Coordinates of C-alpha atoms in Angstrom, one line a residue:
M7 CA 38.1 69.8 -92.1
T8 CA 41.6 71.2 -92.0
F9 CA 41.5 74.3 -90.4
L10 CA 44.6 77.4 -91.1
F11 CA 45.9 78.9 -87.9
F12 CA 47.3 82.8 -87.6
Q13 CA 46.8 85.7 -84.4
M14 CA 46.4 89.2 -84.3
G15 CA 47.4 90.2 -80.4
N16 CA 46.0 88.6 -78.3
T17 CA 43.5 86.5 -80.5
R18 CA 44.8 83.3 -82.0
W19 CA 42.1 82.4 -84.4
A20 CA 41.3 78.7 -86.2
V21 CA 39.4 79.2 -89.9
A22 CA 37.6 76.5 -91.1
S23 CA 35.4 76.6 -94.6
G24 CA 34.7 80.0 -96.1
N25 CA 34.2 82.3 -93.4
H26 CA 33.8 80.5 -90.2
T27 CA 36.1 81.4 -87.5
A28 CA 37.1 79.6 -84.2
V29 CA 38.7 81.4 -81.0
T30 CA 41.7 78.2 -80.2
H31 CA 42.4 79.9 -77.4
F32 CA 41.7 82.1 -74.2
F33 CA 43.2 85.5 -72.2
F34 CA 42.9 86.2 -69.4
E35 CA 42.3 89.7 -68.1
P36 CA 45.3 91.2 -65.1
F37 CA 43.7 92.3 -61.3
S38 CA 45.7 95.4 -62.0
D39 CA 47.9 96.8 -64.6
V40 CA 49.9 98.0 -61.8
L41 CA 52.7 96.2 -61.5
E42 CA 53.5 96.5 -57.6
V43 CA 50.3 95.7 -57.2
Q44 CA 50.5 92.5 -59.7
V45 CA 53.3 91.9 -57.4
A46 CA 51.7 92.5 -53.4
L47 CA 48.5 89.6 -55.3
F48 CA 51.4 87.0 -56.2
F49 CA 53.0 87.1 -53.3
L50 CA 49.8 87.1 -50.8
V51 CA 47.9 84.3 -53.5
L52 CA 51.0 82.5 -53.2
L53 CA 50.8 82.3 -49.7
M54 CA 47.7 81.7 -48.8
Y55 CA 47.9 78.4 -51.6
L56 CA 51.2 77.2 -49.5
T57 CA 48.9 77.0 -46.3
T58 CA 46.0 75.7 -47.8
M59 CA 48.5 72.5 -49.1
W60 CA 49.4 72.8 -45.3
G61 CA 47.1 73.1 -43.4
N62 CA 44.7 70.3 -45.2
L63 CA 47.5 67.5 -45.8
L64 CA 48.3 67.6 -42.4
I65 CA 45.0 67.7 -41.1
I66 CA 44.4 64.2 -43.5
T67 CA 47.6 63.1 -42.2
I68 CA 46.6 63.9 -38.9
S69 CA 42.8 61.8 -39.5
V70 CA 44.7 58.8 -41.1
I71 CA 47.3 58.4 -38.2
D72 CA 45.8 58.6 -34.9
P73 CA 43.4 55.8 -34.4
A74 CA 41.5 58.1 -32.4
L75 CA 39.9 60.5 -35.4
H76 CA 38.4 57.5 -37.5
S77 CA 34.4 58.3 -36.8
P78 CA 32.3 59.7 -39.6
M79 CA 33.0 63.3 -38.6
Y80 CA 36.9 63.0 -39.5
F81 CA 35.9 61.1 -42.7
F82 CA 33.9 63.9 -43.3
L83 CA 36.5 65.9 -42.8
R84 CA 39.9 63.9 -44.7
N85 CA 36.9 64.2 -47.6
L86 CA 36.8 67.6 -47.0
S87 CA 40.5 68.5 -47.0
F88 CA 40.6 66.2 -49.9
L89 CA 38.6 68.3 -51.6
E90 CA 40.2 71.8 -50.9
I91 CA 43.7 70.8 -51.4
A92 CA 42.4 69.2 -55.9
Y93 CA 39.6 72.3 -55.6
T94 CA 42.1 75.0 -55.1
S95 CA 45.2 73.5 -57.3
S96 CA 42.2 73.6 -59.8
T97 CA 42.5 77.4 -60.7
I98 CA 46.0 79.0 -58.9
P99 CA 49.2 77.0 -60.0
K100 CA 47.2 78.4 -63.9
F101 CA 46.8 82.2 -61.7
L102 CA 50.4 82.2 -60.5
V103 CA 52.5 81.3 -63.1
N104 CA 49.8 83.9 -65.8
S105 CA 50.8 86.6 -62.8
F106 CA 54.1 87.7 -65.1
A107 CA 53.4 85.3 -68.1
K108 CA 53.5 87.6 -71.7
D109 CA 51.0 85.4 -72.6
K110 CA 48.2 85.1 -69.8
G111 CA 46.7 83.2 -72.0
I112 CA 44.7 78.8 -71.7
S113 CA 44.1 76.8 -74.3
F114 CA 40.6 75.5 -75.5
V115 CA 41.6 72.7 -74.7
G116 CA 42.3 73.7 -71.2
C117 CA 39.9 76.4 -70.4
A118 CA 36.8 73.3 -70.3
M119 CA 38.9 71.6 -68.4
Q120 CA 39.7 74.2 -65.9
M121 CA 36.1 74.8 -66.3
Y122 CA 34.7 71.0 -65.8
F123 CA 37.7 69.9 -62.1
F124 CA 36.7 73.4 -61.2
G125 CA 33.1 72.6 -60.9
L126 CA 33.2 69.2 -60.3
L127 CA 34.7 69.7 -57.3
G128 CA 32.7 72.6 -55.8
V129 CA 29.3 70.2 -56.7
T130 CA 30.9 67.7 -55.0
E131 CA 32.3 70.6 -52.2
C132 CA 27.7 72.0 -51.4
C133 CA 27.1 68.8 -51.0
L134 CA 29.6 66.9 -48.8
L135 CA 29.3 70.0 -46.2
T136 CA 25.3 69.1 -46.7
A137 CA 26.3 65.2 -45.6
M138 CA 28.4 66.7 -42.2
A139 CA 26.3 68.5 -40.9
Y140 CA 23.8 65.2 -41.2
D141 CA 25.8 63.6 -39.6
R142 CA 25.6 66.5 -36.6
Y143 CA 22.3 66.2 -36.3
V144 CA 22.7 62.9 -36.2
A145 CA 24.8 62.9 -33.1
I146 CA 23.6 66.0 -31.4
C147 CA 19.4 64.7 -31.5
H148 CA 20.1 60.6 -32.4
P149 CA 23.2 59.8 -30.1
L150 CA 21.8 56.6 -29.4
R151 CA 21.7 55.8 -32.4
Y152 CA 24.1 57.1 -34.2
T153 CA 26.3 54.4 -35.0
T154 CA 23.5 52.8 -37.0
M155 CA 22.6 55.8 -38.6
I156 CA 26.4 56.9 -39.5
S157 CA 28.1 53.9 -40.4
H158 CA 31.6 53.2 -42.2
T159 CA 28.8 51.7 -45.2
V160 CA 26.7 55.0 -44.8
C161 CA 30.0 57.4 -45.2
L162 CA 30.7 56.5 -48.3
Q163 CA 27.3 55.5 -49.9
L164 CA 27.3 59.7 -48.9
S165 CA 31.0 60.9 -50.3
G166 CA 29.8 58.0 -53.5
V167 CA 27.1 60.7 -54.0
C168 CA 28.6 63.9 -53.6
W169 CA 30.6 62.4 -56.6
F170 CA 28.3 61.5 -58.6
L171 CA 27.2 64.6 -58.7
G172 CA 29.9 66.7 -58.8
V173 CA 30.4 64.5 -62.0
L174 CA 26.6 64.2 -63.4
V175 CA 26.4 68.0 -63.4
N176 CA 29.5 69.4 -64.3
V177 CA 30.1 66.4 -67.7
W178 CA 26.6 68.2 -69.3
Q179 CA 27.3 71.6 -68.0
T180 CA 31.0 72.0 -68.9
T181 CA 29.7 70.0 -72.2
F182 CA 26.7 72.3 -72.9
I183 CA 29.3 75.2 -72.8
F184 CA 31.7 74.6 -74.6
T185 CA 30.0 72.8 -77.4
L186 CA 29.0 76.6 -78.7
P187 CA 30.6 78.4 -80.8
F188 CA 34.1 80.7 -79.7
C189 CA 34.7 83.3 -82.7
G190 CA 36.0 86.5 -80.5
P191 CA 36.7 87.9 -78.7
N192 CA 38.4 86.6 -76.9
M193 CA 39.6 87.9 -73.6
I194 CA 38.6 86.0 -70.3
N195 CA 37.8 89.2 -67.6
H196 CA 38.8 86.9 -64.9
F197 CA 41.9 84.8 -63.5
F198 CA 40.2 81.4 -64.2
C199 CA 37.9 79.9 -66.9
D200 CA 34.2 80.2 -64.6
L201 CA 31.0 79.6 -66.0
L202 CA 29.6 82.9 -66.8
P203 CA 33.0 84.7 -68.3
V204 CA 33.5 82.5 -70.4
L205 CA 29.6 82.6 -71.2
K206 CA 29.6 85.8 -72.1
L207 CA 32.4 85.3 -75.4
A208 CA 30.1 83.2 -76.9
C209 CA 28.6 84.1 -80.3
V210 CA 25.0 82.9 -80.0
D211 CA 22.8 83.6 -77.6
T212 CA 23.5 82.3 -73.8
F213 CA 19.9 83.0 -73.0
R214 CA 19.0 79.0 -71.9
N215 CA 22.5 78.4 -70.6
E216 CA 22.5 81.1 -68.4
I217 CA 18.8 79.9 -67.0
Y218 CA 20.5 76.3 -67.2
I219 CA 23.3 77.5 -65.3
Y220 CA 21.1 79.7 -62.9
I221 CA 19.4 76.6 -62.0
V222 CA 22.5 74.3 -61.1
A223 CA 23.6 77.2 -58.1
V224 CA 19.6 76.9 -56.8
V225 CA 19.9 72.7 -56.5
F226 CA 23.5 72.8 -56.1
V227 CA 24.1 76.0 -53.8
M228 CA 20.7 77.0 -52.2
V229 CA 18.9 73.5 -51.9
P230 CA 22.5 71.8 -49.7
F231 CA 22.7 75.5 -47.7
L232 CA 18.9 75.0 -47.2
L233 CA 19.6 71.6 -46.3
I234 CA 22.4 73.4 -43.9
L235 CA 20.0 75.6 -42.3
V236 CA 16.6 72.9 -42.2
S237 CA 19.3 70.0 -40.0
Y238 CA 21.1 73.7 -38.2
A239 CA 18.2 74.3 -36.3
W240 CA 17.0 70.7 -35.6
I241 CA 20.2 70.8 -34.6
L242 CA 19.5 74.0 -32.1
H243 CA 16.5 73.4 -30.5
T244 CA 17.8 69.8 -28.9
I245 CA 21.2 72.0 -27.8
F246 CA 18.0 75.1 -25.9
S247 CA 16.8 71.6 -24.6
I248 CA 19.9 70.5 -22.7
P249 CA 19.6 71.4 -19.2
S250 CA 23.3 72.5 -18.5
A251 CA 25.3 76.1 -20.2
E252 CA 27.6 73.6 -20.1
G253 CA 26.2 71.1 -22.0
R254 CA 25.0 73.3 -24.1
R255 CA 28.3 75.1 -24.8
K256 CA 30.4 71.7 -24.9
T257 CA 26.8 70.1 -28.2
F258 CA 27.6 74.0 -29.6
S259 CA 31.1 74.2 -29.7
T260 CA 30.9 70.9 -31.9
C261 CA 28.9 72.4 -34.6
F262 CA 31.2 75.9 -34.4
S263 CA 33.8 74.5 -36.6
H264 CA 31.2 73.6 -39.6
L265 CA 28.9 76.7 -39.7
L266 CA 31.7 79.0 -40.4
V267 CA 33.9 76.9 -43.3
V268 CA 29.7 76.3 -44.6
T269 CA 29.2 81.1 -44.3
L270 CA 32.9 81.1 -45.8
F271 CA 32.0 78.8 -48.3
Y272 CA 28.5 79.2 -49.7
V273 CA 27.9 83.5 -49.4
P274 CA 30.1 84.6 -52.1
G275 CA 29.1 80.9 -53.8
M276 CA 25.7 82.5 -53.5
V277 CA 26.7 86.2 -54.4
T278 CA 27.9 85.0 -57.3
Y279 CA 25.7 82.6 -58.9
L280 CA 22.2 84.1 -57.1
I281 CA 22.8 87.6 -57.6
P282 CA 21.5 89.2 -60.7
K283 CA 25.0 91.2 -62.9
S284 CA 23.5 94.3 -62.7
I285 CA 23.9 94.5 -59.6
H286 CA 27.4 93.8 -59.1
S287 CA 30.4 94.0 -61.1
H288 CA 32.7 91.5 -63.3
N289 CA 35.8 93.0 -61.0
S290 CA 33.8 92.1 -57.3
N291 CA 33.0 89.2 -58.6
K292 CA 36.8 88.5 -59.4
F293 CA 38.0 89.5 -56.2
L294 CA 34.6 86.6 -54.6
S295 CA 35.7 83.9 -56.7
L296 CA 40.0 84.6 -55.4
F297 CA 38.4 84.4 -51.9
Y298 CA 35.8 81.0 -52.4
S299 CA 38.8 80.0 -54.5
V300 CA 41.2 80.3 -52.5
M301 CA 40.7 81.9 -48.8
S302 CA 37.9 79.7 -48.6
P303 CA 40.0 76.5 -49.0
M304 CA 42.6 78.3 -45.9
M305 CA 41.1 78.6 -43.4
N306 CA 39.4 75.1 -43.3
P307 CA 42.3 73.4 -41.0
L308 CA 42.4 76.4 -40.2
I309 CA 39.8 76.2 -38.1
Y310 CA 39.4 73.1 -37.6
S311 CA 42.6 72.6 -35.9
L312 CA 42.3 76.1 -33.5
R313 CA 39.1 75.0 -32.1
N314 CA 39.3 71.3 -32.2
K315 CA 40.2 69.5 -29.2
E316 CA 40.5 66.0 -30.1
V317 CA 42.4 67.4 -33.1
K318 CA 45.3 69.7 -30.9
Q319 CA 45.9 66.3 -29.2
A320 CA 46.1 64.2 -32.1
L321 CA 48.7 66.8 -33.3
R322 CA 50.6 66.2 -30.0
R323 CA 50.3 62.9 -30.2
L324 CA 52.1 62.9 -33.7
I325 CA 54.7 65.8 -32.8
S326 CA 55.9 63.9 -29.5
R327 CA 55.8 60.6 -32.3
K328 CA 58.4 62.4 -34.5
R329 CA 60.4 63.8 -31.3
S330 CA 60.7 59.7 -29.5
F331 CA 61.6 59.0 -32.8

């Protein structure tokens, strides 16, 4: 089949056999039409993105170089840091490029790829945070069996399952959306190709797709979150049974960083994908998405490094080793 391309305003069409049309490009609506707001947002997001890259790369470097951090907990933390780098990079560079571009667009295939990788990394992170909660549960509730229950092989298997689920879910989900007909309009009320804003542009009834997205959100957002809560219920039960207050404080401090990261990641995601659209606006969705796509990844290394004594000691050793050369 041959296509004839033409453009009217911000809409690029491909005309095929008869009156059939298909959108070949999408365009993003800006956060604001005020130039000063766009400039301020650009530099704020750029600063957060660079901080995210630097902080997470530092966590990966320290945990790889320092033998004291070659434990299951830091194996998962390295994976989380790598995920945060990839997760943020799937959307933010395009947002920064589009901030001052006249044509704030993305190709049909590029939009599908962006949605796929953002969803893959998001689902994988949900599962990985659950695996990290399981690691903390075994370490605190079954310390004598920790080395056998959380071996290097088990860590690799848990990590592999997280990535496999992310790939599997999003191959199907992205295909399910991008095989729908898109025949205009093509203006996405978002700063990246997120599920619901793109689905809104399809020229057919999308009720089944919306139900599927909701089911995926329940299974891969709510279920992992509930498993994390159950893990921490057992952890808190064990902590309260420790006789000394100092022992309880030290034990809980090893879990607080992970709990804070879980809260920063899950709460905005649940508001975006599980709360009915009538309750919150598309603009609030954009700001929530900006929060969990750049703010949460930026905070993770700060949370783990500022509250984690082992990470701070490893960082000091790394700095002193560099000074000795």
